[in-house]
């Protein structure tokens, strides 16, 4: 009996040191999101739209929630595409393209909404580890052996161009808590938003510490005549190309006849 008691006590003592560590590793909070629509149709008169993302915190600490120490960052990232960035230089009085860098897998769009200012939610290193924020995206040039300074210059030019087109944006206060566990995020879709599958991601922070991430998909597609032309061009590229050339020739010929001066 005594031997059995000592064996059980020894086993319990071996387990006790592991319990606090496991409890610290387990994060009770979780985050879920849902989109107001999972598909957006683009027509010829599309002038942009606003996407609403609803979310909820599971197992949120009531005290932390009351003190407003939960933060959420929501990102809508467009489909990745190859992008060519060119540099113009004045040569003999003319501006011509003299250098170019091709980046692969560049998100066509990148919109971010936050509950507060970025510096109040996490640190620059924290955002960098999560690749969160347009400035922390890793743009990979097609030629990895390029000059680092040149690549950095073209990367900055790429970001500035995306921001100027309204495709990369940040909205401080774009995420608002409706209650202690429910929140809503508003993101803007630019008029020139890319067609394809976009991914929405939500990041949960507690006291500036990252906890969880979740995601959902959004499909953006053309509608009406634009969609039929888009599908025809991709499915019958040769016929579409020949038709485009013929239309251009006929249009030029008609224009010459109509505006001809006798």
Protein backbone atom coordinates (compact mmCIF):
# COMPACT_ATOMS: atom_id res chain seq x y z
CA UNK A 1 0.00 0.00 0.00
CA UNK A 2 2.76 2.40 0.99
CA UNK A 3 4.69 1.64 -2.20
CA UNK A 4 1.58 2.31 -4.31
CA UNK A 5 1.00 5.66 -2.51
CA UNK A 6 4.60 6.76 -3.08
CA UNK A 7 4.36 5.88 -6.78
CA UNK A 8 1.16 7.90 -7.20
CA UNK A 9 2.60 10.87 -5.33
CA UNK A 10 5.73 10.78 -7.43
CA UNK A 11 3.69 10.77 -10.66
CA UNK A 12 1.64 13.76 -9.46
CA UNK A 13 4.75 15.73 -8.60
CA UNK A 14 6.16 15.07 -12.06
CA UNK A 15 2.97 16.40 -13.68
CA UNK A 16 2.62 19.56 -11.56
CA UNK A 17 5.48 21.58 -13.12
CA UNK A 18 4.00 21.03 -16.59
CA UNK A 19 0.52 22.33 -15.73
CA UNK A 20 1.30 26.08 -15.46
CA UNK A 21 3.34 26.01 -18.68
CA UNK A 22 0.50 24.37 -20.59
CA UNK A 23 -2.01 26.84 -19.16
CA UNK A 24 0.15 29.75 -20.32
CA UNK A 25 0.48 28.31 -23.80
CA UNK A 26 -3.27 27.91 -24.23
CA UNK A 27 -5.03 31.07 -25.43
CA UNK A 28 -8.74 31.00 -24.56
CA UNK A 29 -9.75 33.85 -26.88
CA UNK A 30 -10.71 33.17 -30.46
CA UNK A 31 -11.94 35.39 -33.30
CA UNK A 32 -14.50 34.77 -36.05
CA UNK A 33 -15.51 36.96 -39.01
CA UNK A 34 -18.21 37.03 -41.67
CA UNK A 35 -18.56 39.24 -44.75
CA UNK A 36 -21.66 41.23 -45.61
CA UNK A 37 -21.39 39.57 -49.03
CA UNK A 38 -19.05 36.93 -50.37
CA UNK A 39 -19.34 38.15 -53.98
CA UNK A 40 -19.18 41.58 -55.60
CA UNK A 41 -20.24 42.10 -59.22
CA UNK A 42 -18.60 44.84 -61.26
CA UNK A 43 -20.50 46.53 -64.07
CA UNK A 44 -19.51 49.32 -66.46
CA UNK A 45 -20.77 51.99 -64.03
CA UNK A 46 -19.02 50.55 -60.95
CA UNK A 47 -17.61 53.46 -58.93
CA UNK A 48 -16.36 51.61 -55.88
CA UNK A 49 -18.12 50.03 -52.92
CA UNK A 50 -17.85 49.55 -49.18
CA UNK A 51 -17.42 46.10 -47.73
CA UNK A 52 -18.62 45.44 -44.19
CA UNK A 53 -17.02 42.69 -42.13
CA UNK A 54 -18.68 41.53 -38.92
CA UNK A 55 -16.77 39.67 -36.25
CA UNK A 56 -17.01 38.24 -32.78
CA UNK A 57 -14.61 37.31 -30.00
CA UNK A 58 -15.07 33.93 -28.35
CA UNK A 59 -14.15 33.43 -24.69
CA UNK A 60 -13.20 37.08 -24.30
CA UNK A 61 -12.10 38.19 -20.83
CA UNK A 62 -14.88 40.54 -19.56
CA UNK A 63 -12.41 42.68 -17.60
CA UNK A 64 -10.05 43.10 -20.56
CA UNK A 65 -13.01 43.88 -22.84
CA UNK A 66 -14.44 46.50 -20.44
CA UNK A 67 -11.07 48.19 -20.26
CA UNK A 68 -10.87 48.30 -24.04
CA UNK A 69 -7.65 46.35 -24.22
CA UNK A 70 -8.70 44.16 -27.15
CA UNK A 71 -7.74 45.41 -30.62
CA UNK A 72 -8.61 44.06 -34.05
CA UNK A 73 -6.87 44.69 -37.36
CA UNK A 74 -8.73 43.68 -40.52
CA UNK A 75 -7.04 43.35 -43.91
CA UNK A 76 -8.52 42.77 -47.36
CA UNK A 77 -5.83 41.55 -49.73
CA UNK A 78 -6.33 41.25 -53.47
CA UNK A 79 -5.13 38.43 -55.73
CA UNK A 80 -1.36 38.27 -56.32
CA UNK A 81 -0.10 39.30 -59.74
CA UNK A 82 3.24 40.08 -61.39
CA UNK A 83 3.88 43.84 -61.60
CA UNK A 84 6.45 45.69 -63.69
CA UNK A 85 7.75 48.98 -62.30
CA UNK A 86 9.51 51.25 -64.79
CA UNK A 87 11.73 54.25 -64.30
CA UNK A 88 11.63 57.12 -66.79
CA UNK A 89 14.71 59.21 -67.52
CA UNK A 90 15.02 62.36 -69.61
CA UNK A 91 17.15 61.57 -72.66
CA UNK A 92 17.69 64.16 -75.42
CA UNK A 93 14.67 66.11 -74.24
CA UNK A 94 12.37 63.06 -74.11
CA UNK A 95 11.19 60.96 -71.17
CA UNK A 96 11.79 57.28 -71.93
CA UNK A 97 11.83 54.07 -69.88
CA UNK A 98 15.42 53.28 -68.99
CA UNK A 99 15.08 50.79 -66.11
CA UNK A 100 12.49 48.32 -64.94
CA UNK A 101 12.01 45.73 -62.19
CA UNK A 102 9.46 42.92 -62.26
CA UNK A 103 7.96 41.93 -58.91
CA UNK A 104 6.08 38.65 -58.54
CA UNK A 105 3.05 37.84 -56.39
CA UNK A 106 2.21 41.47 -55.60
CA UNK A 107 -1.29 41.89 -54.08
CA UNK A 108 -3.41 43.85 -56.53
CA UNK A 109 -4.99 45.69 -53.59
CA UNK A 110 -4.40 45.93 -49.86
CA UNK A 111 -6.83 47.67 -47.50
CA UNK A 112 -6.33 47.72 -43.75
CA UNK A 113 -8.67 48.91 -40.98
CA UNK A 114 -7.75 49.19 -37.29
CA UNK A 115 -9.48 49.90 -34.01
CA UNK A 116 -6.84 52.47 -33.09
CA UNK A 117 -3.67 54.03 -34.45
CA UNK A 118 -1.09 51.39 -35.46
CA UNK A 119 1.42 52.44 -32.80
CA UNK A 120 -1.22 51.94 -30.09
CA UNK A 121 -1.88 48.32 -31.08
CA UNK A 122 1.53 46.75 -31.65
CA UNK A 123 5.19 47.52 -32.28
CA UNK A 124 6.88 47.90 -35.67
CA UNK A 125 8.63 44.58 -35.08
CA UNK A 126 5.28 42.95 -34.29
CA UNK A 127 3.77 44.18 -37.55
CA UNK A 128 6.86 43.06 -39.43
CA UNK A 129 6.68 39.53 -38.00
CA UNK A 130 3.05 39.27 -39.09
CA UNK A 131 3.73 40.92 -42.47
CA UNK A 132 0.90 43.24 -41.49
CA UNK A 133 0.63 46.55 -43.32
CA UNK A 134 1.53 47.43 -46.89
CA UNK A 135 5.00 48.61 -45.84
CA UNK A 136 5.70 45.16 -44.37
CA UNK A 137 4.72 43.17 -47.45
CA UNK A 138 7.65 41.27 -48.91
CA UNK A 139 7.88 42.14 -52.60
CA UNK A 140 10.07 39.61 -54.38
CA UNK A 141 11.79 40.73 -57.60
CA UNK A 142 11.85 38.23 -60.43
CA UNK A 143 15.63 38.55 -60.54
CA UNK A 144 16.91 38.01 -57.02
CA UNK A 145 20.47 39.09 -57.91
CA UNK A 146 19.54 42.73 -58.51
CA UNK A 147 21.12 45.69 -56.75
CA UNK A 148 19.53 46.03 -53.25
CA UNK A 149 19.39 49.83 -53.49
CA UNK A 150 17.68 49.68 -56.88
CA UNK A 151 15.16 47.12 -55.60
CA UNK A 152 14.42 49.30 -52.56
CA UNK A 153 13.89 52.34 -54.78
CA UNK A 154 11.51 50.47 -57.07
CA UNK A 155 9.67 48.97 -54.09
CA UNK A 156 8.97 52.44 -52.72
CA UNK A 157 7.79 53.54 -56.17
CA UNK A 158 5.46 50.53 -56.33
CA UNK A 159 3.91 51.38 -52.95
CA UNK A 160 3.46 55.04 -53.89
CA UNK A 161 1.80 54.07 -57.17
CA UNK A 162 -0.62 51.67 -55.45
CA UNK A 163 -1.51 54.31 -52.86
CA UNK A 164 -2.04 56.97 -55.55
CA UNK A 165 -4.48 54.65 -57.34
CA UNK A 166 -6.38 54.05 -54.09
CA UNK A 167 -5.55 50.34 -54.11
CA UNK A 168 -3.45 50.41 -50.92
CA UNK A 169 -5.06 52.20 -47.97
CA UNK A 170 -5.19 52.30 -44.16
CA UNK A 171 -8.20 53.38 -42.09
CA UNK A 172 -7.53 54.14 -38.45
CA UNK A 173 -10.77 53.60 -36.55
CA UNK A 174 -12.19 51.53 -39.40
CA UNK A 175 -12.90 48.73 -36.90
CA UNK A 176 -15.40 49.46 -34.12
CA UNK A 177 -16.60 47.31 -31.26
CA UNK A 178 -20.40 47.15 -31.10
CA UNK A 179 -20.26 45.40 -27.74
CA UNK A 180 -17.63 43.73 -25.58
CA UNK A 181 -17.33 40.85 -28.05
CA UNK A 182 -18.88 42.03 -31.34
CA UNK A 183 -17.14 44.31 -33.84
CA UNK A 184 -17.64 45.72 -37.32
CA UNK A 185 -15.06 46.72 -39.92
CA UNK A 186 -15.59 48.86 -43.01
CA UNK A 187 -13.25 48.60 -45.98
CA UNK A 188 -13.45 50.50 -49.26
CA UNK A 189 -13.25 48.81 -52.65
CA UNK A 190 -11.65 51.10 -55.22
CA UNK A 191 -13.36 51.61 -58.61
CA UNK A 192 -10.39 49.86 -60.27
CA UNK A 193 -10.37 46.89 -57.86
CA UNK A 194 -9.04 43.70 -59.45
CA UNK A 195 -11.21 40.79 -60.49
CA UNK A 196 -10.49 37.56 -58.67
CA UNK A 197 -10.43 36.03 -55.20
CA UNK A 198 -9.66 38.43 -52.36
CA UNK A 199 -8.88 37.29 -48.82
CA UNK A 200 -10.08 39.07 -45.68
CA UNK A 201 -8.02 38.50 -42.54
CA UNK A 202 -8.69 39.59 -38.96
CA UNK A 203 -5.95 39.78 -36.32
CA UNK A 204 -6.76 39.86 -32.61
CA UNK A 205 -4.50 41.65 -30.11
CA UNK A 206 -4.72 41.82 -26.31
CA UNK A 207 -2.59 44.42 -24.54
CA UNK A 208 -0.52 44.82 -27.73
CA UNK A 209 0.15 41.06 -27.89
CA UNK A 210 -0.99 39.14 -30.98
CA UNK A 211 -3.34 36.26 -30.13
CA UNK A 212 -5.27 34.88 -33.09
CA UNK A 213 -5.90 35.22 -36.81
CA UNK A 214 -8.82 34.14 -38.98
CA UNK A 215 -9.77 34.63 -42.63
CA UNK A 216 -12.58 34.56 -45.18
CA UNK A 217 -12.78 34.87 -48.96
CA UNK A 218 -14.40 37.45 -51.22
CA UNK A 219 -14.94 36.93 -54.95
CA UNK A 220 -15.00 39.95 -57.25
CA UNK A 221 -16.22 39.29 -60.78
CA UNK A 222 -17.41 41.22 -63.78
CA UNK A 223 -21.12 41.18 -64.62
CA UNK A 224 -23.24 41.71 -67.71
CA UNK A 225 -21.60 42.38 -71.08
CA UNK A 226 -18.19 42.96 -69.47
CA UNK A 227 -18.25 39.47 -67.96
CA UNK A 228 -19.21 37.85 -71.27
CA UNK A 229 -16.44 39.68 -73.11
CA UNK A 230 -13.97 38.80 -70.36
CA UNK A 231 -14.83 35.11 -70.52
CA UNK A 232 -14.79 35.07 -74.34
CA UNK A 233 -11.37 36.77 -74.44
CA UNK A 234 -9.89 34.15 -72.09
CA UNK A 235 -11.56 31.14 -73.67
CA UNK A 236 -11.08 32.19 -77.31
CA UNK A 237 -8.02 34.42 -77.24
CA UNK A 238 -7.09 33.96 -80.92
CA UNK A 239 -10.57 34.79 -82.21
CA UNK A 240 -10.82 37.72 -79.78
CA UNK A 241 -7.48 39.10 -81.00
CA UNK A 242 -8.43 38.81 -84.68
CA UNK A 243 -11.82 40.43 -83.99
CA UNK A 244 -10.15 43.30 -82.12
CA UNK A 245 -7.79 43.96 -85.04
CA UNK A 246 -10.65 43.86 -87.57
CA UNK A 247 -12.75 46.24 -85.49
CA UNK A 248 -9.80 48.64 -85.24
CA UNK A 249 -9.27 48.53 -89.04
CA UNK A 250 -12.98 49.05 -89.80
CA UNK A 251 -13.22 51.88 -87.25
CA UNK A 252 -10.21 53.62 -88.78
CA UNK A 253 -11.58 53.21 -92.30
CA UNK A 254 -15.00 54.59 -91.30
CA UNK A 255 -13.39 57.50 -89.50
CA UNK A 256 -11.36 58.34 -92.59
CA UNK A 257 -14.50 58.36 -94.77
CA UNK A 258 -16.62 60.38 -92.32
CA UNK A 259 -14.01 63.05 -91.59
CA UNK A 260 -12.46 63.15 -95.06
CA UNK A 261 -12.01 66.62 -96.51
CA UNK A 262 -12.80 66.86 -100.20
